[in-house]
mmCIF file of C-alpha atoms and ligand atoms in Angstrom:
data_model
loop_
_atom_site.group_PDB
_atom_site.id
_atom_site.type_symbol
_atom_site.label_atom_id
_atom_site.label_comp_id
_atom_site.label_asym_id
_atom_site.label_seq_id
_atom_site.Cartn_x
_atom_site.Cartn_y
_atom_site.Cartn_z
ATOM 1 C CA MET A 12 4.933 39.439 -50.154
ATOM 2 C CA TYR A 13 4.574 36.433 -52.124
ATOM 3 C CA ASP A 14 1.853 34.061 -50.436
ATOM 4 C CA LEU A 15 3.402 30.529 -50.728
ATOM 5 C CA ARG A 16 0.825 29.508 -48.065
ATOM 6 C CA GLU A 17 -2.364 30.518 -50.235
ATOM 7 C CA GLU A 18 -0.959 28.932 -53.213
ATOM 8 C CA LEU A 19 -0.034 25.506 -51.675
ATOM 9 C CA SER A 20 -3.500 25.512 -49.855
ATOM 10 C CA ALA A 21 -5.108 25.869 -53.198
ATOM 11 C CA THR A 22 -3.010 23.005 -54.478
ATOM 12 C CA LEU A 23 -3.856 20.835 -51.487
ATOM 13 C CA ALA A 24 -7.426 21.526 -52.295
ATOM 14 C CA GLU A 25 -7.078 20.532 -55.719
ATOM 15 C CA ILE A 26 -5.573 17.158 -54.691
ATOM 16 C CA ARG A 27 -8.548 16.680 -52.114
ATOM 17 C CA ALA A 28 -11.014 17.523 -54.961
ATOM 18 C CA ALA A 29 -9.614 14.934 -57.130
ATOM 19 C CA GLY A 30 -10.009 12.230 -54.378
ATOM 20 C CA LEU A 31 -6.042 11.831 -54.554
ATOM 21 C CA TYR A 32 -5.172 12.994 -50.977
ATOM 22 C CA LYS A 33 -3.296 10.382 -48.936
ATOM 23 C CA THR A 34 -4.004 10.238 -45.350
ATOM 24 C CA GLU A 35 -1.871 8.078 -42.931
ATOM 25 C CA ARG A 36 -3.543 5.702 -40.625
ATOM 26 C CA GLN A 37 -1.579 5.483 -37.383
ATOM 27 C CA LEU A 38 -0.901 1.857 -36.109
ATOM 28 C CA THR A 39 -0.692 1.651 -32.337
ATOM 29 C CA THR A 40 1.249 -1.564 -32.500
ATOM 30 C CA PRO A 41 4.417 -3.179 -34.047
ATOM 31 C CA GLN A 42 4.059 -4.077 -37.581
ATOM 32 C CA SER A 43 2.580 -7.584 -37.914
ATOM 33 C CA ALA A 44 -0.182 -9.644 -39.373
ATOM 34 C CA HIS A 45 -2.354 -8.235 -36.573
ATOM 35 C CA VAL A 46 -2.150 -4.765 -35.764
ATOM 36 C CA ALA A 47 -4.348 -2.088 -34.223
ATOM 37 C CA THR A 48 -5.248 1.430 -35.033
ATOM 38 C CA ALA A 49 -7.288 4.063 -32.962
ATOM 39 C CA LYS A 50 -10.394 2.222 -34.440
ATOM 40 C CA GLY A 51 -9.311 -0.903 -32.676
ATOM 41 C CA PRO A 52 -7.643 -4.284 -33.749
ATOM 42 C CA THR A 53 -7.358 -5.176 -37.344
ATOM 43 C CA LEU A 54 -5.976 -7.935 -39.671
ATOM 44 C CA ASN A 55 -3.111 -6.468 -41.793
ATOM 45 C CA PHE A 56 -3.231 -7.247 -45.684
ATOM 46 C CA CYS A 57 -1.470 -4.273 -46.836
ATOM 47 C CA ALA A 58 2.191 -4.542 -45.670
ATOM 48 C CA ASN A 59 5.339 -5.753 -47.552
ATOM 49 C CA ASN A 60 5.912 -7.975 -44.540
ATOM 50 C CA TYR A 61 5.875 -11.037 -46.852
ATOM 51 C CA LEU A 62 7.735 -13.443 -44.496
ATOM 52 C CA GLY A 63 6.545 -11.917 -41.310
ATOM 53 C CA LEU A 64 10.049 -10.971 -40.271
ATOM 54 C CA ALA A 65 9.158 -7.442 -39.251
ATOM 55 C CA ASP A 66 8.539 -8.560 -35.442
ATOM 56 C CA HIS A 67 10.206 -12.161 -35.747
ATOM 57 C CA PRO A 68 11.894 -12.868 -32.318
ATOM 58 C CA ALA A 69 15.163 -13.812 -33.806
ATOM 59 C CA VAL A 70 15.321 -10.585 -35.705
ATOM 60 C CA LEU A 71 14.335 -8.641 -32.563
ATOM 61 C CA ALA A 72 16.919 -10.488 -30.388
ATOM 62 C CA ALA A 73 19.732 -9.855 -33.006
ATOM 63 C CA ALA A 74 18.778 -6.015 -33.269
ATOM 64 C CA ARG A 75 18.630 -5.877 -29.374
ATOM 65 C CA ALA A 76 21.952 -7.501 -29.009
ATOM 66 C CA ALA A 77 23.498 -5.186 -31.565
ATOM 67 C CA LEU A 78 22.313 -2.095 -29.642
ATOM 68 C CA ASP A 79 24.653 -3.205 -26.619
ATOM 69 C CA GLU A 80 27.531 -4.387 -28.972
ATOM 70 C CA TRP A 81 27.635 -1.893 -31.694
ATOM 71 C CA GLY A 82 25.891 1.196 -30.399
ATOM 72 C CA PHE A 83 23.004 3.206 -31.710
ATOM 73 C CA GLY A 84 24.220 5.388 -34.586
ATOM 74 C CA MET A 85 27.348 5.573 -36.584
ATOM 75 C CA ALA A 86 27.443 9.366 -37.123
ATOM 76 C CA SER A 87 29.414 9.092 -40.384
ATOM 77 C CA VAL A 88 29.304 7.909 -43.741
ATOM 78 C CA ARG A 89 30.844 4.639 -44.758
ATOM 79 C CA PHE A 90 34.223 5.933 -46.079
ATOM 80 C CA ILE A 91 35.008 8.136 -43.077
ATOM 81 C CA CYS A 92 34.407 6.075 -39.990
ATOM 82 C CA GLY A 93 30.803 4.472 -40.718
ATOM 83 C CA THR A 94 31.950 0.848 -41.587
ATOM 84 C CA GLN A 95 31.599 -1.682 -39.000
ATOM 85 C CA THR A 96 32.577 -5.393 -39.336
ATOM 86 C CA LEU A 97 28.852 -5.707 -39.151
ATOM 87 C CA HIS A 98 28.402 -3.761 -42.400
ATOM 88 C CA THR A 99 30.813 -5.722 -44.346
ATOM 89 C CA ARG A 100 29.374 -8.932 -43.175
ATOM 90 C CA LEU A 101 25.830 -8.000 -44.295
ATOM 91 C CA GLU A 102 27.329 -7.221 -47.802
ATOM 92 C CA ARG A 103 29.251 -10.621 -47.978
ATOM 93 C CA GLN A 104 26.103 -12.406 -46.743
ATOM 94 C CA LEU A 105 24.019 -10.804 -49.493
ATOM 95 C CA SER A 106 26.479 -11.581 -52.257
ATOM 96 C CA GLU A 107 26.553 -15.260 -51.076
ATOM 97 C CA PHE A 108 22.694 -15.309 -50.997
ATOM 98 C CA LEU A 109 22.261 -13.796 -54.398
ATOM 99 C CA GLY A 110 25.327 -15.589 -55.866
ATOM 100 C CA THR A 111 26.858 -12.417 -56.918
ATOM 101 C CA GLU A 112 30.617 -11.054 -56.506
ATOM 102 C CA ASP A 113 30.037 -8.276 -54.279
ATOM 103 C CA THR A 114 27.376 -6.042 -52.815
ATOM 104 C CA ILE A 115 27.083 -2.413 -51.632
ATOM 105 C CA LEU A 116 24.601 -1.173 -48.994
ATOM 106 C CA PHE A 117 22.670 2.014 -49.228
ATOM 107 C CA GLY A 118 20.426 3.745 -46.830
ATOM 108 C CA SER A 119 17.463 2.545 -48.951
ATOM 109 C CA CYS A 120 16.989 0.938 -52.352
ATOM 110 C CA PHE A 121 15.604 4.547 -53.220
ATOM 111 C CA ASP A 122 19.227 5.399 -52.677
ATOM 112 C CA ALA A 123 20.694 2.440 -54.406
ATOM 113 C CA ASN A 124 18.596 3.227 -57.450
ATOM 114 C CA GLY A 125 19.363 6.979 -57.303
ATOM 115 C CA GLY A 126 23.156 6.143 -57.213
ATOM 116 C CA VAL A 127 23.891 3.309 -59.616
ATOM 117 C CA PHE A 128 23.061 4.820 -62.923
ATOM 118 C CA GLU A 129 24.915 8.133 -62.876
ATOM 119 C CA VAL A 130 28.185 6.211 -61.978
ATOM 120 C CA LEU A 131 27.983 3.509 -64.783
ATOM 121 C CA PHE A 132 26.316 5.193 -67.680
ATOM 122 C CA GLY A 133 27.205 8.488 -69.239
ATOM 123 C CA GLU A 134 26.559 10.519 -72.353
ATOM 124 C CA SER A 135 27.804 7.982 -74.597
ATOM 125 C CA ASP A 136 25.292 5.298 -73.268
ATOM 126 C CA ALA A 137 21.961 4.114 -73.343
ATOM 127 C CA ILE A 138 19.259 3.035 -70.575
ATOM 128 C CA ILE A 139 16.333 1.021 -71.767
ATOM 129 C CA SER A 140 13.669 0.953 -68.927
ATOM 130 C CA ASP A 141 10.053 -0.643 -68.530
ATOM 131 C CA GLU A 142 7.320 2.069 -68.328
ATOM 132 C CA LEU A 143 6.155 0.855 -65.029
ATOM 133 C CA ASN A 144 9.466 0.578 -63.247
ATOM 134 C CA HIS A 145 9.403 1.811 -59.847
ATOM 135 C CA ALA A 146 9.799 5.797 -59.201
ATOM 136 C CA SER A 147 13.348 5.318 -57.697
ATOM 137 C CA LEU A 148 14.540 3.732 -61.055
ATOM 138 C CA ILE A 149 13.078 6.546 -63.058
ATOM 139 C CA ASP A 150 14.583 9.243 -60.786
ATOM 140 C CA GLY A 151 17.874 7.377 -60.792
ATOM 141 C CA ILE A 152 18.028 7.105 -64.627
ATOM 142 C CA ARG A 153 17.174 10.783 -64.892
ATOM 143 C CA LEU A 154 20.320 11.750 -62.883
ATOM 144 C CA SER A 155 22.489 10.196 -65.411
ATOM 145 C CA LYS A 156 23.392 11.558 -68.723
ATOM 146 C CA ALA A 157 22.717 8.553 -70.835
ATOM 147 C CA ALA A 158 20.081 8.438 -73.438
ATOM 148 C CA ARG A 159 16.934 7.264 -72.196
ATOM 149 C CA PHE A 160 14.518 4.624 -74.025
ATOM 150 C CA ARG A 161 11.244 3.475 -72.520
ATOM 151 C CA TYR A 162 9.441 0.229 -73.517
ATOM 152 C CA ARG A 163 5.765 -0.886 -72.975
ATOM 153 C CA ASN A 164 5.194 -2.858 -69.580
ATOM 154 C CA ARG A 165 6.909 -6.405 -70.238
ATOM 155 C CA ASP A 166 6.612 -6.040 -73.829
ATOM 156 C CA LEU A 167 9.472 -7.724 -75.552
ATOM 157 C CA ALA A 168 8.636 -6.622 -78.929
ATOM 158 C CA ASP A 169 8.791 -2.977 -77.949
ATOM 159 C CA LEU A 170 11.911 -3.679 -75.808
ATOM 160 C CA GLU A 171 13.502 -5.146 -79.233
ATOM 161 C CA ALA A 172 12.513 -1.973 -80.919
ATOM 162 C CA GLN A 173 14.188 0.355 -78.416
ATOM 163 C CA LEU A 174 17.338 -1.839 -78.257
ATOM 164 C CA LYS A 175 17.665 -1.311 -81.890
ATOM 165 C CA ALA A 176 17.063 2.439 -81.565
ATOM 166 C CA ALA A 177 19.764 2.515 -78.717
ATOM 167 C CA ALA A 178 22.288 0.342 -81.150
ATOM 168 C CA SER A 179 24.963 3.121 -81.428
ATOM 169 C CA ALA A 180 25.336 3.575 -77.597
ATOM 170 C CA ARG A 181 28.646 2.435 -76.117
ATOM 171 C CA ARG A 182 27.053 0.749 -72.986
ATOM 172 C CA LYS A 183 23.587 -0.324 -72.816
ATOM 173 C CA VAL A 184 21.335 -1.553 -69.920
ATOM 174 C CA VAL A 185 17.904 -2.933 -69.692
ATOM 175 C CA VAL A 186 16.157 -2.049 -66.525
ATOM 176 C CA THR A 187 13.245 -3.812 -65.025
ATOM 177 C CA ASP A 188 11.358 -4.348 -61.593
ATOM 178 C CA GLY A 189 11.438 -8.069 -61.050
ATOM 179 C CA VAL A 190 7.863 -7.740 -60.056
ATOM 180 C CA PHE A 191 5.595 -5.037 -60.805
ATOM 181 C CA SER A 192 4.007 -4.061 -57.598
ATOM 182 C CA MET A 193 0.658 -3.060 -58.605
ATOM 183 C CA ASP A 194 -0.053 -6.031 -60.719
ATOM 184 C CA GLY A 195 1.871 -8.776 -58.924
ATOM 185 C CA TYR A 196 3.238 -9.784 -62.556
ATOM 186 C CA PHE A 197 6.927 -10.913 -63.108
ATOM 187 C CA ALA A 198 8.935 -9.147 -65.743
ATOM 188 C CA PRO A 199 9.641 -11.626 -68.593
ATOM 189 C CA LEU A 200 13.297 -12.046 -67.766
ATOM 190 C CA PRO A 201 14.417 -14.933 -69.854
ATOM 191 C CA GLY A 202 13.070 -12.991 -72.927
ATOM 192 C CA ILE A 203 14.636 -9.786 -71.579
ATOM 193 C CA CYS A 204 18.002 -11.686 -71.260
ATOM 194 C CA ASP A 205 17.755 -13.150 -74.720
ATOM 195 C CA LEU A 206 17.212 -9.700 -76.221
ATOM 196 C CA ALA A 207 19.864 -8.039 -74.041
ATOM 197 C CA GLU A 208 22.493 -10.653 -75.009
ATOM 198 C CA ARG A 209 21.516 -10.293 -78.759
ATOM 199 C CA TYR A 210 21.880 -6.553 -78.654
ATOM 200 C CA GLY A 211 25.035 -6.414 -76.270
ATOM 201 C CA ALA A 212 23.051 -4.915 -73.289
ATOM 202 C CA MET A 213 23.430 -5.499 -69.575
ATOM 203 C CA VAL A 214 20.502 -6.343 -67.497
ATOM 204 C CA LEU A 215 19.597 -4.725 -64.320
ATOM 205 C CA VAL A 216 16.743 -5.991 -62.227
ATOM 206 C CA ASP A 217 15.205 -4.366 -59.228
ATOM 207 C CA ASP A 218 14.073 -7.287 -56.985
ATOM 208 C CA SER A 219 12.424 -5.382 -54.147
ATOM 209 C CA HIS A 220 9.241 -7.353 -54.195
ATOM 210 C CA ALA A 221 10.583 -10.647 -54.568
ATOM 211 C CA VAL A 222 14.096 -11.093 -52.741
ATOM 212 C CA GLY A 223 13.731 -13.410 -49.894
ATOM 213 C CA PHE A 224 10.398 -15.110 -50.936
ATOM 214 C CA ILE A 225 10.253 -15.686 -54.641
ATOM 215 C CA GLY A 226 12.271 -18.752 -55.930
ATOM 216 C CA ASP A 227 12.816 -22.172 -54.129
ATOM 217 C CA GLY A 228 15.675 -20.515 -52.303
ATOM 218 C CA GLY A 229 14.174 -17.030 -51.932
ATOM 219 C CA ARG A 230 16.699 -15.525 -54.350
ATOM 220 C CA GLY A 231 14.248 -13.662 -56.153
ATOM 221 C CA THR A 232 12.565 -13.461 -59.735
ATOM 222 C CA PRO A 233 15.982 -14.232 -61.539
ATOM 223 C CA GLU A 234 15.934 -17.565 -59.653
ATOM 224 C CA ARG A 235 12.312 -18.249 -60.108
ATOM 225 C CA LEU A 236 12.660 -17.634 -63.784
ATOM 226 C CA GLY A 237 15.854 -19.544 -64.235
ATOM 227 C CA VAL A 238 18.094 -16.699 -65.235
ATOM 228 C CA ALA A 239 20.020 -15.938 -62.139
ATOM 229 C CA ASP A 240 23.453 -16.218 -64.066
ATOM 230 C CA ARG A 241 22.336 -13.994 -66.952
ATOM 231 C CA VAL A 242 21.271 -10.761 -64.866
ATOM 232 C CA ASP A 243 24.249 -8.444 -64.611
ATOM 233 C CA LEU A 244 23.139 -6.220 -61.524
ATOM 234 C CA ILE A 245 20.596 -6.689 -59.036
ATOM 235 C CA THR A 246 19.193 -3.925 -56.609
ATOM 236 C CA GLY A 247 16.842 -4.514 -53.722
ATOM 237 C CA THR A 248 15.658 -3.400 -50.448
ATOM 238 C CA LEU A 249 15.931 -4.645 -46.882
ATOM 239 C CA GLY A 250 12.741 -2.768 -46.149
ATOM 240 C CA LYS A 251 10.222 -5.474 -47.381
ATOM 241 C CA ALA A 252 10.727 -9.197 -46.820
ATOM 242 C CA LEU A 253 14.084 -8.855 -45.159
ATOM 243 C CA GLY A 254 12.795 -7.740 -41.790
ATOM 244 C CA GLY A 255 11.318 -4.541 -43.346
ATOM 245 C CA ALA A 256 13.342 -1.945 -41.583
ATOM 246 C CA SER A 257 15.393 -0.053 -44.047
ATOM 247 C CA GLY A 258 18.541 -0.196 -46.376
ATOM 248 C CA GLY A 259 19.025 -1.228 -49.743
ATOM 249 C CA TYR A 260 21.687 -2.665 -52.096
ATOM 250 C CA VAL A 261 23.292 -3.040 -55.433
ATOM 251 C CA SER A 262 24.838 -6.418 -56.071
ATOM 252 C CA GLY A 263 26.798 -7.603 -59.038
ATOM 253 C CA PRO A 264 30.340 -7.448 -60.654
ATOM 254 C CA ARG A 265 33.322 -6.744 -58.101
ATOM 255 C CA GLU A 266 34.561 -3.771 -60.326
ATOM 256 C CA VAL A 267 31.014 -2.289 -60.530
ATOM 257 C CA ILE A 268 30.593 -2.304 -56.577
ATOM 258 C CA ALA A 269 34.178 -0.985 -56.060
ATOM 259 C CA LEU A 270 33.392 1.964 -58.408
ATOM 260 C CA LEU A 271 30.045 2.561 -56.745
ATOM 261 C CA ARG A 272 31.779 2.922 -53.420
ATOM 262 C CA GLN A 273 34.026 5.547 -55.023
ATOM 263 C CA ARG A 274 31.362 7.468 -56.635
ATOM 264 C CA ALA A 275 27.683 6.768 -55.742
ATOM 265 C CA ARG A 276 26.582 9.961 -54.369
ATOM 266 C CA PRO A 277 23.866 8.635 -52.039
ATOM 267 C CA TYR A 278 26.709 6.264 -50.634
ATOM 268 C CA LEU A 279 29.079 8.990 -50.324
ATOM 269 C CA PHE A 280 27.123 11.779 -48.729
ATOM 270 C CA SER A 281 24.642 9.920 -46.716
ATOM 271 C CA ASN A 282 24.744 8.215 -43.208
ATOM 272 C CA SER A 283 25.994 4.424 -42.945
ATOM 273 C CA VAL A 284 22.966 2.114 -42.145
ATOM 274 C CA ALA A 285 22.383 1.985 -38.354
ATOM 275 C CA PRO A 286 23.966 -1.092 -36.770
ATOM 276 C CA VAL A 287 20.779 -2.248 -35.221
ATOM 277 C CA VAL A 288 19.106 -2.337 -38.541
ATOM 278 C CA VAL A 289 22.220 -4.249 -40.117
ATOM 279 C CA ALA A 290 22.211 -6.908 -37.400
ATOM 280 C CA GLY A 291 18.436 -7.437 -37.697
ATOM 281 C CA SER A 292 18.793 -7.755 -41.566
ATOM 282 C CA LEU A 293 21.462 -10.276 -40.885
ATOM 283 C CA ALA A 294 19.256 -12.115 -38.720
ATOM 284 C CA ALA A 295 16.489 -12.105 -41.325
ATOM 285 C CA LEU A 296 18.830 -13.007 -44.160
ATOM 286 C CA ASP A 297 19.998 -16.073 -41.935
ATOM 287 C CA LEU A 298 16.181 -17.226 -41.611
ATOM 288 C CA VAL A 299 15.640 -16.743 -45.325
ATOM 289 C CA SER A 300 18.683 -18.893 -46.067
ATOM 290 C CA SER A 301 18.214 -21.598 -43.809
ATOM 291 C CA SER A 302 14.632 -22.482 -44.046
ATOM 292 C CA ALA A 303 11.874 -22.479 -46.754
ATOM 293 C CA ALA A 304 9.177 -23.013 -44.182
ATOM 294 C CA ALA A 305 7.971 -19.278 -44.376
ATOM 295 C CA ARG A 306 8.208 -19.142 -48.180
ATOM 296 C CA ASP A 307 5.958 -22.386 -48.248
ATOM 297 C CA GLN A 308 3.514 -20.808 -45.873
ATOM 298 C CA LEU A 309 3.293 -17.627 -47.924
ATOM 299 C CA ARG A 310 2.736 -19.700 -51.091
ATOM 300 C CA THR A 311 0.170 -21.758 -49.322
ATOM 301 C CA ASN A 312 -1.667 -18.628 -47.878
ATOM 302 C CA ALA A 313 -1.473 -16.797 -51.672
ATOM 303 C CA ALA A 314 -2.939 -19.802 -53.207
ATOM 304 C CA LEU A 315 -5.726 -20.161 -50.698
ATOM 305 C CA PHE A 316 -6.558 -16.637 -50.957
ATOM 306 C CA ARG A 317 -6.918 -16.711 -54.812
ATOM 307 C CA ARG A 318 -8.858 -19.829 -54.717
ATOM 308 C CA LEU A 319 -11.339 -18.579 -52.100
ATOM 309 C CA MET A 320 -11.636 -15.270 -53.691
ATOM 310 C CA THR A 321 -12.208 -16.689 -57.190
ATOM 311 C CA GLU A 322 -14.865 -19.018 -55.759
ATOM 312 C CA ALA A 323 -16.609 -15.893 -54.004
ATOM 313 C CA GLY A 324 -16.851 -14.161 -57.502
ATOM 314 C CA PHE A 325 -14.238 -11.626 -57.212
ATOM 315 C CA GLU A 326 -12.248 -10.756 -60.363
ATOM 316 C CA LEU A 327 -8.399 -11.163 -59.591
ATOM 317 C CA LEU A 328 -5.340 -10.503 -61.745
ATOM 318 C CA PRO A 329 -4.048 -13.921 -62.141
ATOM 319 C CA GLY A 330 -0.548 -14.970 -60.881
ATOM 320 C CA GLU A 331 1.355 -16.572 -57.932
ATOM 321 C CA HIS A 332 2.690 -13.613 -56.285
ATOM 322 C CA PRO A 333 1.490 -12.709 -52.691
ATOM 323 C CA ILE A 334 0.466 -9.526 -54.260
ATOM 324 C CA VAL A 335 -3.174 -10.238 -55.304
ATOM 325 C CA PRO A 336 -5.015 -7.348 -56.956
ATOM 326 C CA VAL A 337 -8.750 -7.554 -56.662
ATOM 327 C CA MET A 338 -10.223 -5.595 -59.483
ATOM 328 C CA PHE A 339 -13.102 -3.101 -59.527
ATOM 329 C CA PRO A 340 -13.130 -2.259 -63.235
ATOM 330 C CA GLY A 341 -15.094 0.303 -65.110
ATOM 331 C CA PRO A 342 -15.965 3.906 -64.716
ATOM 332 C CA ASP A 343 -17.255 3.484 -61.109
ATOM 333 C CA GLY A 344 -14.485 1.229 -59.897
ATOM 334 C CA ALA A 345 -12.472 3.761 -58.146
ATOM 335 C CA ARG A 346 -15.259 4.813 -55.840
ATOM 336 C CA THR A 347 -16.317 1.066 -55.375
ATOM 337 C CA ALA A 348 -12.782 0.087 -54.429
ATOM 338 C CA ALA A 349 -12.607 2.894 -51.849
ATOM 339 C CA ALA A 350 -15.857 2.074 -50.405
ATOM 340 C CA MET A 351 -14.880 -1.549 -50.171
ATOM 341 C CA ALA A 352 -11.595 -0.951 -48.365
ATOM 342 C CA GLU A 353 -13.447 1.565 -45.998
ATOM 343 C CA ALA A 354 -16.182 -1.229 -45.141
ATOM 344 C CA MET A 355 -13.562 -3.725 -44.762
ATOM 345 C CA LEU A 356 -11.736 -1.861 -42.122
ATOM 346 C CA ALA A 357 -14.983 -1.646 -40.372
ATOM 347 C CA GLU A 358 -14.915 -5.476 -40.634
ATOM 348 C CA GLY A 359 -11.554 -5.555 -38.862
ATOM 349 C CA VAL A 360 -9.346 -6.122 -42.212
ATOM 350 C CA TYR A 361 -6.981 -3.406 -43.331
ATOM 351 C CA VAL A 362 -6.520 -3.337 -47.115
ATOM 352 C CA VAL A 363 -5.895 -0.223 -49.445
ATOM 353 C CA ALA A 364 -7.540 0.796 -52.670
ATOM 354 C CA PHE A 365 -5.661 2.000 -55.674
ATOM 355 C CA SER A 366 -7.129 4.116 -58.542
ATOM 356 C CA TYR A 367 -5.926 6.493 -61.296
ATOM 357 C CA PRO A 368 -3.220 7.914 -61.583
ATOM 358 C CA VAL A 369 -1.451 5.099 -59.669
ATOM 359 C CA VAL A 370 -3.103 2.358 -61.811
ATOM 360 C CA PRO A 371 -4.619 3.014 -65.324
ATOM 361 C CA GLN A 372 -8.016 4.594 -65.715
ATOM 362 C CA GLY A 373 -10.894 2.062 -65.240
ATOM 363 C CA ARG A 374 -8.623 -0.475 -63.411
ATOM 364 C CA ALA A 375 -9.111 0.406 -59.925
ATOM 365 C CA ARG A 376 -8.141 -2.283 -57.347
ATOM 366 C CA ILE A 377 -7.675 -3.416 -53.842
ATOM 367 C CA ARG A 378 -4.115 -4.729 -53.770
ATOM 368 C CA VAL A 379 -4.155 -7.508 -51.071
ATOM 369 C CA GLN A 380 -0.769 -8.685 -49.875
ATOM 370 C CA LEU A 381 -0.409 -12.000 -48.164
ATOM 371 C CA SER A 382 2.256 -12.631 -45.416
ATOM 372 C CA ALA A 383 3.558 -15.716 -44.083
ATOM 373 C CA ALA A 384 2.525 -14.564 -40.532
ATOM 374 C CA HIS A 385 -1.211 -14.792 -41.661
ATOM 375 C CA SER A 386 -2.932 -17.908 -40.384
ATOM 376 C CA GLU A 387 -5.453 -19.952 -42.420
ATOM 377 C CA ALA A 388 -8.214 -18.458 -40.156
ATOM 378 C CA ASP A 389 -6.738 -14.830 -41.167
ATOM 379 C CA VAL A 390 -6.874 -15.591 -44.862
ATOM 380 C CA ARG A 391 -10.391 -16.954 -44.531
ATOM 381 C CA ALA A 392 -11.293 -13.835 -42.372
ATOM 382 C CA CYS A 393 -10.051 -11.526 -45.096
ATOM 383 C CA VAL A 394 -12.253 -13.197 -47.781
ATOM 384 C CA ALA A 395 -15.101 -13.043 -45.472
ATOM 385 C CA ALA A 396 -14.700 -9.287 -45.043
ATOM 386 C CA PHE A 397 -14.611 -8.897 -48.877
ATOM 387 C CA ALA A 398 -17.977 -10.623 -49.186
ATOM 388 C CA ALA A 399 -19.416 -8.779 -46.214
ATOM 389 C CA ALA A 400 -18.083 -5.413 -47.723
ATOM 390 C CA ARG A 401 -19.548 -6.077 -51.204
ATOM 391 C CA GLU A 402 -23.076 -6.514 -49.255
ATOM 392 C CA ALA A 403 -22.530 -3.265 -47.265
ATOM 393 C CA VAL A 404 -21.427 -1.446 -50.526
ATOM 394 C CA GLY A 405 -24.347 -3.076 -52.525
ATOM 395 C CA ARG A 406 -22.476 -4.283 -55.331
HETATM 396 C C1 PLP B 26 9.912 -0.443 -52.365
HETATM 397 C C2 PLP B 26 10.535 -0.509 -53.529
HETATM 398 C C3 PLP B 26 11.745 0.282 -53.552
HETATM 399 C C4 PLP B 26 12.038 1.353 -52.364
HETATM 400 O O1 PLP B 26 12.740 0.551 -51.380
HETATM 401 P P1 PLP B 26 13.241 1.438 -50.173
HETATM 402 O O2 PLP B 26 14.195 0.482 -49.528
HETATM 403 O O3 PLP B 26 12.142 1.527 -49.333
HETATM 404 O O4 PLP B 26 13.728 2.699 -50.635
HETATM 405 C C5 PLP B 26 12.479 0.497 -54.646
HETATM 406 N N1 PLP B 26 12.323 -0.232 -55.903
HETATM 407 C C6 PLP B 26 11.148 -1.048 -55.742
HETATM 408 C C7 PLP B 26 10.740 -1.783 -56.752
HETATM 409 C C8 PLP B 26 10.403 -1.250 -54.632
HETATM 410 O O5 PLP B 26 9.279 -1.919 -54.607
#
């Protein structure tokens, strides 16, 4: 009898030996700036809860009310009997917010990215993709029969070379994350849009790490970089800044969205987003559209953290995004970053270390994520924990 268990145990042991085994720390509280684990209370600096909406009273109230008004589950895909007026309202609100013609909801942004390419790009087409794009874009692109071209991260010269190589294709699309999550760097969207225009390509931006909090109106990277009217397709998540529950979307021209409703497999063959989640997301979107206060607070927190950490002698990747990578370069960096994160947890601050293969060899880091829910005292406590951990780790 084939012994699968034995083989898999060996694989798991290899993962452990390589120091790549991921464990899951269990929270005993709701998601927030302050959480607790079995080890006690801790300040949370590793969630995508950028605007602090994951436990915002207005979001909770809307979700609670929806439970009574709309029930718990839909038990159906959208086209059978899984569409409530609530779902349509969220799609309309997202389109209005993003300044697009129409929007289609998916169970997650992973599903949105998994569904969009196969429908729009076939054998005669070309997809030109940044090498550091999110796994869901990579997988979604693989599902299409289009020719695939990859360009170096944010490298416009290489993008142009790939566009030239793809010249004979019928439809062409340049695909990029709006923000690269390991660095907090923006995609160079103005340059991408220029090149796309010159070579007759569309532009698709996955703005999951930006929607709701980047740009004056929170409309994301295209707004921040002044190209909102030049990006053809936007995908994004409801699972980060916009309440952080779950759900994703594709937003763009009316006909694209209409065709996705006919053909996108994760839309046709997966359950409708739960009403509670749709109602909470609508409330989150309302908050984001009606006030810049949380965005301003987030920006202030990120700037304060970057300034204090630089003053304390830590090496940061430059930028303005609330993702702030604290770098531990060199051959010993992975070990140092991991030891730092462990020591910080003992100081009551929860951060996560990333090393190869998630980031390049020798570029280990602790990725700090600020939230509007952090107070100034929280930000200062995080910096103090970094300093204390540096002492404890002896570096
Ligand atoms: C988080 C993320 C996703 C996945 O979003 P889910 O809604 O959780 O599936 C997709 N793309 C990017 C760029 C992301 O950062």
